[in-house]
CSV table of C-alpha atoms in Angstrom, one decimal:
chain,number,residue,atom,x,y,z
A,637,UNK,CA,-27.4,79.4,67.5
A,638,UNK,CA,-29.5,82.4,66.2
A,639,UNK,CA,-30.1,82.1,62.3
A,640,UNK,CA,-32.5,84.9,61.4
A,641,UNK,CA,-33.1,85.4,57.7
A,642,UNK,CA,-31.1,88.1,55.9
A,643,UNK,CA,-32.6,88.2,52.5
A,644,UNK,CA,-32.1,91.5,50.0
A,645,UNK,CA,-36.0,91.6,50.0
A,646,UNK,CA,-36.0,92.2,54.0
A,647,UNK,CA,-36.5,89.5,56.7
A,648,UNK,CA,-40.1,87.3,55.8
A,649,UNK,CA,-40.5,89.5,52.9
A,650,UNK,CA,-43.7,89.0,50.9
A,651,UNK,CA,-43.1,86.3,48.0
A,652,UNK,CA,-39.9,84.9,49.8
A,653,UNK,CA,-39.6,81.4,47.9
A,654,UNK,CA,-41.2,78.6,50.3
A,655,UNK,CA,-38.3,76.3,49.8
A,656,UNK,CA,-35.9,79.2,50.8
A,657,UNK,CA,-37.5,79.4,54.1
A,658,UNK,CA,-37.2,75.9,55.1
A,659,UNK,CA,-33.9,76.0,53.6
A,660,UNK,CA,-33.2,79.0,56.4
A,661,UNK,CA,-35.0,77.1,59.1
A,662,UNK,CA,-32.7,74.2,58.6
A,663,UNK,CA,-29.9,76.5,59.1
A,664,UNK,CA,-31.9,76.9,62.6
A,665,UNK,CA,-32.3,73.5,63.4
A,666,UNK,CA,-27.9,72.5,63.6
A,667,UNK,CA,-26.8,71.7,66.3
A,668,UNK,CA,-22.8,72.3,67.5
A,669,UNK,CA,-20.3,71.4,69.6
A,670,UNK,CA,-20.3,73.6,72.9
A,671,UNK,CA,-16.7,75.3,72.2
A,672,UNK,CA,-18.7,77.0,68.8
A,673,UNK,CA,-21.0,80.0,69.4
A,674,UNK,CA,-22.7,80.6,66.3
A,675,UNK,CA,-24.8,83.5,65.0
A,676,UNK,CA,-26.4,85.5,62.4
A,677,UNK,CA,-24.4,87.9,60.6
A,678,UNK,CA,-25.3,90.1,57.8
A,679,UNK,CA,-26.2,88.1,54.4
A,680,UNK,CA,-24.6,89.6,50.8
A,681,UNK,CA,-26.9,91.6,49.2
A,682,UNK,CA,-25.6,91.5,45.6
A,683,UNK,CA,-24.7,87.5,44.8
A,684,UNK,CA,-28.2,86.1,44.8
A,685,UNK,CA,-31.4,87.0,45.2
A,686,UNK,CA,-31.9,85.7,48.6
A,687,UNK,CA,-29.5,84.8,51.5
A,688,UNK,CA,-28.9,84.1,54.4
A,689,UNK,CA,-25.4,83.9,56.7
A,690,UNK,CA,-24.1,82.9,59.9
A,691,UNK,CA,-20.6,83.4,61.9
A,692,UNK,CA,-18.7,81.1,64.4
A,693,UNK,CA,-16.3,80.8,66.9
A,694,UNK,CA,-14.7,78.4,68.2
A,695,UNK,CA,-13.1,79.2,71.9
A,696,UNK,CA,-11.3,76.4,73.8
A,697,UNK,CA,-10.1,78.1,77.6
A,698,UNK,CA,-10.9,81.6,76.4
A,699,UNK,CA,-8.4,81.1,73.2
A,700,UNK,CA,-10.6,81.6,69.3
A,701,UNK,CA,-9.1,78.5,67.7
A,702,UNK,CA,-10.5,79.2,64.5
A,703,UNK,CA,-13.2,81.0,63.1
A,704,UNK,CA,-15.4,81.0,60.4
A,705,UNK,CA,-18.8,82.1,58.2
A,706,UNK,CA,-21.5,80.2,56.5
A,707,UNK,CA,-23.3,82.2,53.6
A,708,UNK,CA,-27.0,80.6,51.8
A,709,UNK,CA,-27.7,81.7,48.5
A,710,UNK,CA,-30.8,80.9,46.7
A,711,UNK,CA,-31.3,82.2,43.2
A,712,UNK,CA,-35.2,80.5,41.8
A,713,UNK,CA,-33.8,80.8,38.3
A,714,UNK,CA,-30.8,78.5,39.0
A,715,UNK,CA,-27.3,78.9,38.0
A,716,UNK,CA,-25.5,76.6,35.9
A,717,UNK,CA,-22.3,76.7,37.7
A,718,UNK,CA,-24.1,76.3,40.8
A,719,UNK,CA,-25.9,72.8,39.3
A,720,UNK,CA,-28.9,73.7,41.2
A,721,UNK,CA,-30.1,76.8,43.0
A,722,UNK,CA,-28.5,76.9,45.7
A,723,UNK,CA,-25.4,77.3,47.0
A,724,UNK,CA,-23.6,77.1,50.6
A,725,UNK,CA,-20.1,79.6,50.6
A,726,UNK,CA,-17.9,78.7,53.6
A,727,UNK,CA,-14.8,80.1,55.0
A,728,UNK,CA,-12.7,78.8,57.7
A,729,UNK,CA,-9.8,80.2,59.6
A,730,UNK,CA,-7.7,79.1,62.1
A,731,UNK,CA,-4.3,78.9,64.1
A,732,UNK,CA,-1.9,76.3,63.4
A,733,UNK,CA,1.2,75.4,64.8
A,734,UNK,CA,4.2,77.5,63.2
A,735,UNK,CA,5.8,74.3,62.1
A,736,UNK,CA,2.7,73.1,60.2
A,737,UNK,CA,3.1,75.8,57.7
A,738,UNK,CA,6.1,74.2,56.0
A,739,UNK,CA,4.3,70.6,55.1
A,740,UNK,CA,3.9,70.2,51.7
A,741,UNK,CA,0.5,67.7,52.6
A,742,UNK,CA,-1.0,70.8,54.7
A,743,UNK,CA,-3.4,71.9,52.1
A,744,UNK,CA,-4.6,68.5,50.8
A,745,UNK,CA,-5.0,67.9,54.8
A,746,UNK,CA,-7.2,70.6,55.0
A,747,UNK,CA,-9.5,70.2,51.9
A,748,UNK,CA,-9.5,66.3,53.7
A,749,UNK,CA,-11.1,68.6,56.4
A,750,UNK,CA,-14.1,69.8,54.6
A,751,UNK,CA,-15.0,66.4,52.2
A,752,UNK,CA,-15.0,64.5,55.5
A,753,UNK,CA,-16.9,66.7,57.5
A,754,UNK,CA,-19.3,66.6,54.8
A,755,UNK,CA,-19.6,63.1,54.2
A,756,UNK,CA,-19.9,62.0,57.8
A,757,UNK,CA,-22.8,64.6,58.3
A,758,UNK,CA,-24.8,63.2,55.3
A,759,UNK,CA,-24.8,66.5,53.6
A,760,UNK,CA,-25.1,65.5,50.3
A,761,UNK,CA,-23.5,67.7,47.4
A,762,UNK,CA,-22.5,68.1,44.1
A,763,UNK,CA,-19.8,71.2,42.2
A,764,UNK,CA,-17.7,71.6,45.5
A,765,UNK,CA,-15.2,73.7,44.8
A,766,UNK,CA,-12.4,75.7,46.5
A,767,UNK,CA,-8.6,76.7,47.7
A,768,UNK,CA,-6.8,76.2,50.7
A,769,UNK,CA,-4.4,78.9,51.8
A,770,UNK,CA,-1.4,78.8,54.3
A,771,UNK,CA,0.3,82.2,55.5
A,772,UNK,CA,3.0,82.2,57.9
A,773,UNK,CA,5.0,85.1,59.8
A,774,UNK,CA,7.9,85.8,60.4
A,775,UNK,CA,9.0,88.7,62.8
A,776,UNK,CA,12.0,90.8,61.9
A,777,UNK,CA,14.6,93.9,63.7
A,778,UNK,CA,13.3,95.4,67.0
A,779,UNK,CA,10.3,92.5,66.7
A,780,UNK,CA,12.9,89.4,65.9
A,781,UNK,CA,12.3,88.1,69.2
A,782,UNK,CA,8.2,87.3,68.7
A,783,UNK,CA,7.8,83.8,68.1
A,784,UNK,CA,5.9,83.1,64.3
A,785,UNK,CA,2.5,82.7,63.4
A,786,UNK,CA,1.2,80.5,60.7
A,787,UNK,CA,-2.6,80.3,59.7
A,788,UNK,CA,-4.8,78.0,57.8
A,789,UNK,CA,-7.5,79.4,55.1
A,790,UNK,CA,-10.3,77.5,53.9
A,791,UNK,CA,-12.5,78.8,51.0
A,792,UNK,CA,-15.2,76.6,49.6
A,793,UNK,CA,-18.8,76.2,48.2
A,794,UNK,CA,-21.0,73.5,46.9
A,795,UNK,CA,-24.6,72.9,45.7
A,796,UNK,CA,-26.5,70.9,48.3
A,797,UNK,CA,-28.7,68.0,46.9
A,798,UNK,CA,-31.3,68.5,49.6
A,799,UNK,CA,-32.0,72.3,50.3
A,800,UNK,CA,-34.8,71.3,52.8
A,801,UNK,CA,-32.0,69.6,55.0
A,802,UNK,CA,-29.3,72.5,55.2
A,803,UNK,CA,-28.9,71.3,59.2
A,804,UNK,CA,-26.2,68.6,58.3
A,805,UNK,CA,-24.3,71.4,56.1
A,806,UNK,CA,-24.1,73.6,58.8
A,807,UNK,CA,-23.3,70.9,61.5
A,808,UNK,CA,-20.5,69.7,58.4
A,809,UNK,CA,-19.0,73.2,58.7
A,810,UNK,CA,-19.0,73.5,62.3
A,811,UNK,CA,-17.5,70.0,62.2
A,812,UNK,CA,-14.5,71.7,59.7
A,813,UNK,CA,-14.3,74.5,62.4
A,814,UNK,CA,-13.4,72.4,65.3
A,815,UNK,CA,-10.6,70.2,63.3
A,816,UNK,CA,-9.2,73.0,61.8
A,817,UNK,CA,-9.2,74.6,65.3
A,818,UNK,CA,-7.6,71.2,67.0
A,819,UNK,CA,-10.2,69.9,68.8
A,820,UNK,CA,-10.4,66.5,68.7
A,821,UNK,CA,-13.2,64.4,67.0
A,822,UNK,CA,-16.0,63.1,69.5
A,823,UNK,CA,-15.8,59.2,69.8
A,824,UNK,CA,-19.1,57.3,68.5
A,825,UNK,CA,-21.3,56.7,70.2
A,826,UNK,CA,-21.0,60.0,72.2
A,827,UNK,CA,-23.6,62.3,72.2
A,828,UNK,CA,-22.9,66.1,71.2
A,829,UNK,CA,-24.6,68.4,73.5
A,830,UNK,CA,-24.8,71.5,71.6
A,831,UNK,CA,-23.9,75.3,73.2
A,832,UNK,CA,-27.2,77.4,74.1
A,833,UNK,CA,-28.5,79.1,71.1
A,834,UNK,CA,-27.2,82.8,70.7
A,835,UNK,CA,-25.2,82.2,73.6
A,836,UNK,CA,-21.4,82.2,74.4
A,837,UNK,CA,-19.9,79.6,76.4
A,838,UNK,CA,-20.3,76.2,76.9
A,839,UNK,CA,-23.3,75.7,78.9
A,840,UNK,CA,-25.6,73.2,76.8
């Protein structure tokens, strides 16, 4: 995994907030599954003063199973909805089986997802918040005969307690990646060797 800061100030900017740069090398030190290759992607410039993001795929026999982005936002000052000041914003795509789309329990499921993921990671929290969203296609005339799609959307951010331990957020939302995508959970007691930082593919 590559986690570089992105910060509206410019990377290691002079008077970047200490706690903002261990909160960043947290973000460094997760550790995933070998089917997600994560990296840096370009942090918002306009939500908080400083931030920091990173993107993930998850591939299982050449097939993205889901995808997804994990944005750190950092504003000294606090924010009152926030309850703190920070704030991890995730988002999570992925494909599900046509059939799924139609259960009434699917978008509890997937929130299920995300407060699990966190909870067995540790990652301590407080004001989560956000929406689950199904879409399903349907293909119609000349096209009648392609088989439908159905995704699953997952929007959601919280505060973490601990900003100097950001590792067991990020390994939380890989975590939500890989159910989302269908993978199935490791068994205890199994170690997780992680994919090569800033690499693709599964070599650990």
């Amino acid at each position: 995994m590559v986690a570089r800061q992105e910060m509206n100030q410019g990377s290691g900017a002079a008077g970047t907030p200490p706690e903002f740069t261990r909160a960043v090398a947290g973000l460094r030190a997760a550790a995933f599954r070998p089917e997600v290759f994560c990296e840096e992607m370009p942090a918002p410039q306009r939500i908080a003063p400083y931030a920091a993001a990173l993107s993930a795929d998850v591939t299982v026999d050449d097939d993205e199973v889901a995808t997804g982005r994990l944005v750190l936002l950092h504003d000294p000052a606090g924010n009152d909805a926030w309850e703190g000041t920070f704030r991890c914003v995730a988002y999570c795509r992925a494909e599900i089986d046509h059939e799924l789309a139609t259960d009434p329990l699917l978008t509890d499921v997937g929130w299920t997802w995300l407060t699990d993921a966190l909870t067995a990671h540790g990652a301590e929290h407080v004001a989560v918040s956000g929406t689950v969203t199904r879409v399903a296609t349907e293909s119609y005339g000349s096209m009648a005969d392609e088989p439908g799609s159905a995704q699953l959307e997952i929007r959601a951010s919280w505060t973490p307690v601990d900003p100097g331990d950001l590792a067991t957020h990020a390994e939380a939302w890989g975590e939500l990646l890989c159910t989302a995508g269908g993978l199935e959970p490791v068994p205890d007691g199994i170690a997780v060797m992680p994919a090569r930082r800033g690499q693709r593919g599964g070599a650990g």
